[in-house]
Coordinates of N, CA and C in Angstrom, one line a residue:
R250 N 71.0 284.7 255.5 CA 70.6 284.8 254.2 C 71.7 285.0 253.2
F251 N 71.7 284.3 252.2 CA 72.8 284.3 251.3 C 72.2 284.4 249.8
S252 N 72.8 285.2 249.0 CA 72.3 285.3 247.6 C 73.6 285.4 246.8
W253 N 73.8 284.6 245.8 CA 75.0 284.6 244.9 C 74.4 284.6 243.5
N254 N 74.7 285.8 242.7 CA 74.5 285.8 241.3 C 75.5 285.1 240.5
V255 N 75.2 284.0 240.2 CA 76.1 283.1 239.4 C 76.4 283.7 238.0
G256 N 75.3 284.2 237.4 CA 75.3 284.8 236.2 C 74.4 285.9 236.0
D257 N 74.1 286.5 234.9 CA 73.2 287.6 234.8 C 71.7 287.2 235.0
R258 N 71.5 285.9 234.9 CA 70.1 285.3 235.0 C 69.9 284.3 236.0
T259 N 70.9 283.9 236.7 CA 70.9 282.8 237.6 C 71.4 283.2 239.1
T260 N 70.6 282.9 240.1 CA 71.0 283.2 241.5 C 70.8 282.1 242.3
L261 N 71.8 281.6 243.2 CA 71.7 280.8 244.2 C 71.3 281.4 245.5
L262 N 70.4 280.9 246.2 CA 69.7 281.4 247.3 C 69.8 280.4 248.5
A263 N 70.2 280.9 249.7 CA 70.2 280.0 250.9 C 69.9 280.9 252.1
S264 N 69.3 280.2 253.1 CA 69.0 280.9 254.3 C 68.9 279.9 255.5
S265 N 69.2 280.3 256.7 CA 69.1 279.3 257.8 C 68.8 280.1 259.2
T266 N 68.0 279.4 260.0 CA 67.8 279.8 261.3 C 67.8 278.7 262.2
H267 N 68.6 278.8 263.3 CA 68.7 277.7 264.3 C 68.6 278.3 265.7
D268 N 67.8 277.5 266.5 CA 67.8 277.7 267.9 C 68.7 276.7 268.5
F269 N 69.5 277.1 269.5 CA 70.5 276.1 270.1 C 70.0 275.5 271.4
F270 N 68.8 275.6 271.7 CA 68.3 275.1 273.0 C 67.6 273.7 272.5
T271 N 67.3 272.9 273.5 CA 66.6 271.6 273.3 C 65.2 271.8 272.7
Q272 N 64.9 271.0 271.7 CA 63.6 271.2 270.9 C 63.5 272.5 270.2
G273 N 64.6 273.2 270.0 CA 64.5 274.5 269.2 C 64.3 274.3 267.8
Q274 N 63.8 275.3 267.1 CA 63.6 275.2 265.7 C 64.8 275.2 264.9
Q275 N 64.9 274.4 263.8 CA 66.0 274.4 262.9 C 65.5 274.5 261.5
L276 N 65.8 275.6 260.8 CA 65.3 275.9 259.5 C 66.4 276.2 258.5
W277 N 66.3 275.6 257.4 CA 67.3 275.9 256.4 C 66.5 275.8 255.0
S278 N 67.1 276.6 254.0 CA 66.5 276.4 252.7 C 67.7 276.8 251.7
V279 N 67.6 276.1 250.6 CA 68.6 276.4 249.4 C 67.8 276.2 248.1
G280 N 68.2 277.0 247.2 CA 67.4 277.1 246.0 C 68.1 277.9 244.8
V281 N 67.7 277.6 243.6 CA 68.2 278.4 242.5 C 67.0 279.1 241.9
L282 N 67.2 280.3 241.5 CA 66.3 281.2 240.8 C 66.9 281.5 239.5
S283 N 66.2 281.2 238.4 CA 66.7 281.4 237.0 C 65.7 282.2 236.3
Q284 N 66.1 283.3 235.8 CA 65.3 284.1 234.9 C 65.9 284.0 233.4
R285 N 65.5 283.0 232.7 CA 66.0 282.6 231.3 C 65.7 283.7 230.3
S286 N 64.8 284.5 230.5 CA 64.5 285.6 229.6 C 63.8 286.7 230.3
H287 N 63.5 287.8 229.7 CA 62.8 288.8 230.4 C 61.3 288.6 230.6
R288 N 61.0 287.3 230.1 CA 59.5 287.1 230.2 C 59.2 286.0 231.2
G289 N 60.2 285.2 231.6 CA 59.9 284.2 232.6 C 60.9 283.8 233.6
S290 N 60.5 283.2 234.7 CA 61.5 282.9 235.8 C 61.1 281.5 236.3
L291 N 62.0 280.8 236.9 CA 61.8 279.5 237.4 C 62.6 279.4 238.8
Y292 N 61.9 278.9 239.9 CA 62.6 278.6 241.1 C 62.5 277.3 241.5
L293 N 63.6 276.5 241.9 CA 63.6 275.3 242.5 C 64.3 275.2 243.8
G294 N 63.7 274.8 244.8 CA 64.4 274.8 246.1 C 63.9 273.7 247.1
V295 N 64.8 273.5 248.1 CA 64.6 272.6 249.1 C 64.6 273.3 250.4
M296 N 63.7 272.9 251.4 CA 63.7 273.5 252.7 C 63.5 272.4 253.8
Q297 N 64.3 272.6 254.8 CA 64.2 271.6 256.1 C 63.6 272.4 257.2
V298 N 62.4 271.8 257.7 CA 61.8 272.5 258.8 C 61.8 271.4 259.9
K299 N 62.5 271.7 261.1 CA 62.6 270.8 262.2 C 62.3 271.7 263.5
A300 N 61.2 271.4 264.1 CA 60.8 272.1 265.4 C 60.0 271.1 266.2
G301 N 60.5 270.7 267.4 CA 59.8 269.7 268.2 C 59.6 268.4 267.4
P302 N 58.3 268.0 267.4 CA 57.9 266.8 266.7 C 58.0 266.9 265.2
L303 N 57.9 268.1 264.6 CA 57.8 268.4 263.2 C 59.2 268.2 262.6
D304 N 59.3 267.3 261.6 CA 60.5 267.1 260.7 C 60.1 267.0 259.3
S305 N 60.3 268.0 258.4 CA 59.9 268.0 257.1 C 60.9 268.5 256.2
Q306 N 61.0 267.9 255.0 CA 62.0 268.3 254.0 C 61.0 268.6 252.8
I307 N 60.9 269.8 252.4 CA 60.0 270.3 251.4 C 60.6 270.8 250.2
A308 N 60.3 270.2 249.1 CA 60.7 270.6 247.8 C 59.7 271.5 247.1
T309 N 60.2 272.7 246.5 CA 59.2 273.6 245.9 C 59.7 273.9 244.4
A310 N 58.8 274.0 243.5 CA 59.0 274.5 242.2 C 58.0 275.6 241.9
T311 N 58.5 276.7 241.3 CA 57.6 277.8 241.0 C 58.0 278.5 239.7
Y312 N 57.1 278.8 238.9 CA 57.3 279.5 237.7 C 56.5 280.8 237.6
S313 N 56.9 281.7 236.8 CA 56.2 282.9 236.4 C 56.6 283.3 234.9
Y314 N 55.5 283.5 234.2 CA 55.7 283.7 232.6 C 55.0 284.9 232.1
V315 N 55.5 285.9 231.5 CA 54.8 286.8 230.8 C 54.2 286.4 229.5
M316 N 53.0 286.1 229.4 CA 52.4 285.5 228.1 C 52.2 286.5 227.1
S317 N 52.0 287.8 227.5 CA 51.8 289.0 226.7 C 52.1 290.1 227.5
P318 N 52.2 291.4 226.9 CA 52.4 292.5 227.9 C 51.2 292.7 228.8
K319 N 50.1 292.1 228.6 CA 48.9 292.3 229.6 C 48.6 291.1 230.4
W320 N 49.2 289.9 230.2 CA 48.9 288.7 230.9 C 50.2 288.1 231.5
I321 N 50.1 287.6 232.7 CA 51.2 286.9 233.4 C 50.6 285.7 234.0
S322 N 51.3 284.6 233.9 CA 50.8 283.3 234.7 C 51.8 282.9 235.6
S323 N 51.5 282.3 236.7 CA 52.5 281.7 237.6 C 51.8 280.5 238.3
A324 N 52.6 279.6 238.7 CA 52.2 278.3 239.3 C 53.3 277.9 240.3
T325 N 52.9 277.2 241.3 CA 53.8 276.5 242.3 C 53.3 275.2 242.7
T326 N 54.2 274.3 243.1 CA 53.9 273.1 243.7 C 54.9 272.8 244.7
S327 N 54.5 272.1 245.7 CA 55.4 271.7 246.9 C 55.1 270.2 247.3
Y328 N 56.1 269.5 247.7 CA 56.0 268.1 248.1 C 56.8 267.9 249.4
D329 N 56.4 267.4 250.4 CA 57.2 267.1 251.7 C 57.5 265.6 251.7
F330 N 58.9 265.5 251.5 CA 59.5 264.2 251.5 C 59.6 263.7 253.0
G331 N 59.6 264.4 253.9 CA 59.6 264.0 255.3 C 58.2 263.4 255.7
Q332 N 57.2 263.8 255.2 CA 55.8 263.3 255.6 C 55.3 262.6 254.3
H333 N 56.1 262.4 253.2 CA 55.7 261.7 252.0 C 54.3 262.1 251.5
R334 N 54.1 263.4 251.2 CA 52.8 263.8 250.7 C 53.0 265.2 250.1
S335 N 51.9 265.4 249.1 CA 51.9 266.7 248.4 C 51.4 267.7 249.4
L336 N 52.1 268.9 249.3 CA 51.5 270.0 250.2 C 50.7 270.9 249.4
G337 N 50.6 270.7 248.1 CA 49.7 271.4 247.3 C 50.3 272.1 246.1
Q338 N 49.4 272.7 245.3 CA 49.6 273.4 244.2 C 48.7 274.7 244.1
A339 N 49.3 275.7 243.4 CA 48.6 276.9 243.3 C 48.9 277.6 241.9
F340 N 47.9 278.3 241.4 CA 48.2 279.0 240.1 C 47.6 280.4 240.2
T341 N 48.2 281.3 239.4 CA 47.7 282.6 239.3 C 47.6 283.2 237.9
I342 N 46.7 283.7 237.4 CA 46.7 284.5 236.2 C 46.5 286.0 236.5
T343 N 47.3 286.9 236.0 CA 47.4 288.2 236.3 C 47.2 289.0 235.1
R344 N 46.2 290.0 235.1 CA 45.9 290.9 234.0 C 46.6 292.2 234.5
V345 N 47.5 292.7 233.6 CA 48.3 294.0 233.9 C 47.5 295.1 233.3
G346 N 47.0 296.0 234.1 CA 46.4 297.2 233.6 C 47.3 298.3 233.8
E347 N 46.8 299.5 233.4 CA 47.7 300.6 233.4 C 48.0 301.1 234.8
W348 N 47.1 300.9 235.8 CA 47.3 301.4 237.2 C 47.1 300.3 238.1
L349 N 46.6 299.1 237.7 CA 46.2 298.0 238.6 C 46.7 296.6 238.1
L350 N 46.9 295.7 239.0 CA 47.0 294.4 238.6 C 45.8 293.6 239.2
F351 N 45.2 292.8 238.3 CA 44.1 292.0 238.7 C 44.5 290.5 238.7
H352 N 44.3 289.9 239.8 CA 44.8 288.5 240.1 C 43.7 287.5 240.2
L353 N 43.7 286.5 239.6 CA 42.8 285.4 239.7 C 43.5 284.2 239.9
G354 N 43.3 283.4 241.1 CA 44.2 282.3 241.2 C 43.3 281.2 242.0
G355 N 43.9 280.1 242.1 CA 43.4 279.0 242.9 C 44.4 278.1 243.5
N356 N 44.0 277.3 244.4 CA 45.0 276.5 245.1 C 44.3 275.1 245.5
I357 N 45.1 274.1 245.5 CA 44.6 272.7 246.0 C 45.6 272.3 247.0
D358 N 45.1 271.9 248.2 CA 46.0 271.2 249.2 C 45.3 269.9 249.6
V359 N 45.7 268.8 248.9 CA 45.1 267.5 249.2 C 45.4 267.0 250.7
S360 N 46.6 267.5 251.2 CA 46.8 267.1 252.6 C 45.8 267.5 253.6
K361 N 45.2 268.6 253.3 CA 44.1 269.2 254.2 C 42.7 269.1 253.5
N362 N 42.7 268.4 252.5 CA 41.4 268.4 251.7 C 40.8 269.8 251.6
N363 N 41.6 270.7 251.0 CA 41.3 272.1 250.9 C 41.4 272.6 249.5
V364 N 40.5 273.3 249.0 CA 40.5 273.9 247.7 C 40.1 275.4 247.9
G365 N 40.8 276.3 247.1 CA 40.5 277.7 247.4 C 40.6 278.5 246.1
L366 N 39.9 279.7 246.0 CA 39.9 280.6 244.9 C 40.4 282.0 245.4
Q367 N 41.2 282.7 244.8 CA 41.6 284.0 245.3 C 41.3 285.0 244.0
I368 N 40.8 286.1 244.5 CA 40.8 287.3 243.6 C 41.3 288.5 244.3
A369 N 42.1 289.2 243.6 CA 42.8 290.3 244.2 C 43.1 291.5 243.3
V370 N 43.0 292.7 243.7 CA 43.4 293.9 242.9 C 44.5 294.5 243.6
E371 N 45.5 294.9 242.9 CA 46.8 295.3 243.5 C 47.2 296.6 242.7
P372 N 47.4 297.8 243.4 CA 47.8 299.0 242.7 C 49.3 298.8 242.2
K373 N 49.5 299.3 241.1 CA 50.8 299.4 240.5 C 51.5 300.7 240.8
L374 N 52.3 300.7 241.9 CA 52.9 301.9 242.4 C 54.4 302.2 241.9
G375 N 54.8 301.3 240.9 CA 56.0 301.6 240.4 C 56.5 300.3 239.7
R376 N 57.6 300.5 239.0 CA 58.1 299.3 238.4 C 59.5 298.8 238.9
S377 N 59.7 299.0 240.3 CA 60.9 298.6 240.9 C 61.1 297.1 240.9
P378 N 62.3 296.6 240.6 CA 62.6 295.2 240.6 C 62.6 294.7 242.1
Y379 N 62.5 295.7 243.0 CA 62.6 295.3 244.4 C 61.2 295.3 245.0
S380 N 60.2 295.4 244.2 CA 58.8 295.5 244.7 C 58.6 294.2 245.5
Q381 N 57.6 294.3 246.5 CA 57.2 293.3 247.4 C 56.4 292.2 246.7
T382 N 55.8 292.5 245.6 CA 55.0 291.4 244.9 C 55.9 290.4 244.3
R383 N 55.4 289.3 244.1 CA 56.1 288.1 243.5 C 56.4 288.5 242.0
L384 N 55.6 289.3 241.5 CA 55.8 289.7 240.0 C 56.6 290.9 239.9
G385 N 57.2 291.4 240.9 CA 58.1 292.7 240.8 C 59.2 292.5 239.7
S386 N 59.9 291.4 239.8 CA 61.1 291.2 238.9 C 60.6 291.1 237.5
L387 N 59.5 290.6 237.2 CA 59.1 290.4 235.9 C 58.6 291.8 235.4
L388 N 57.7 292.5 236.2 CA 57.1 293.8 235.8 C 58.2 294.7 235.7
G389 N 59.3 294.7 236.4 CA 60.4 295.7 236.4 C 61.1 295.6 235.0
T390 N 61.1 294.4 234.3 CA 61.8 294.3 233.1 C 61.0 294.6 232.0
M391 N 59.6 294.8 232.2 CA 58.7 295.1 231.0 C 58.9 296.6 230.5
Q392 N 58.9 296.7 229.3 CA 58.9 298.1 228.8 C 57.6 298.9 229.0
S393 N 57.8 300.2 229.0 CA 56.7 301.1 229.2 C 55.7 300.9 228.1
R394 N 54.3 300.9 228.5 CA 53.3 300.9 227.4 C 52.7 302.1 227.1

């Protein structure tokens, strides 16, 4: 795992895992995470997955944006250049409450002919930028209400 903070708002990320035996998995990823303001972030990355007969090169783009102090939107899309197909898209709208986060989202995976809807309620246990939630970095920069 590698993380290099190029500037105050831009980080280069890389990781790799390799098995050295025959037909072992070989995984690597590189990407750039840019938080251009305290309200939004953008991630662009590429990942190689090679394990046995599987050989994929996956490009991913993700954004999160604080639309107002109470609403956050996020979306992601992935495309597999090795298999020449879309791996799907997902979106989430989050309502930020005083003690809870309410998530409403959906996903489309045309490669598996699958459509989904998600509803989640998540307790807000702090404003740490190291939170396990995808929104942790955005919520950590928001001012107290």
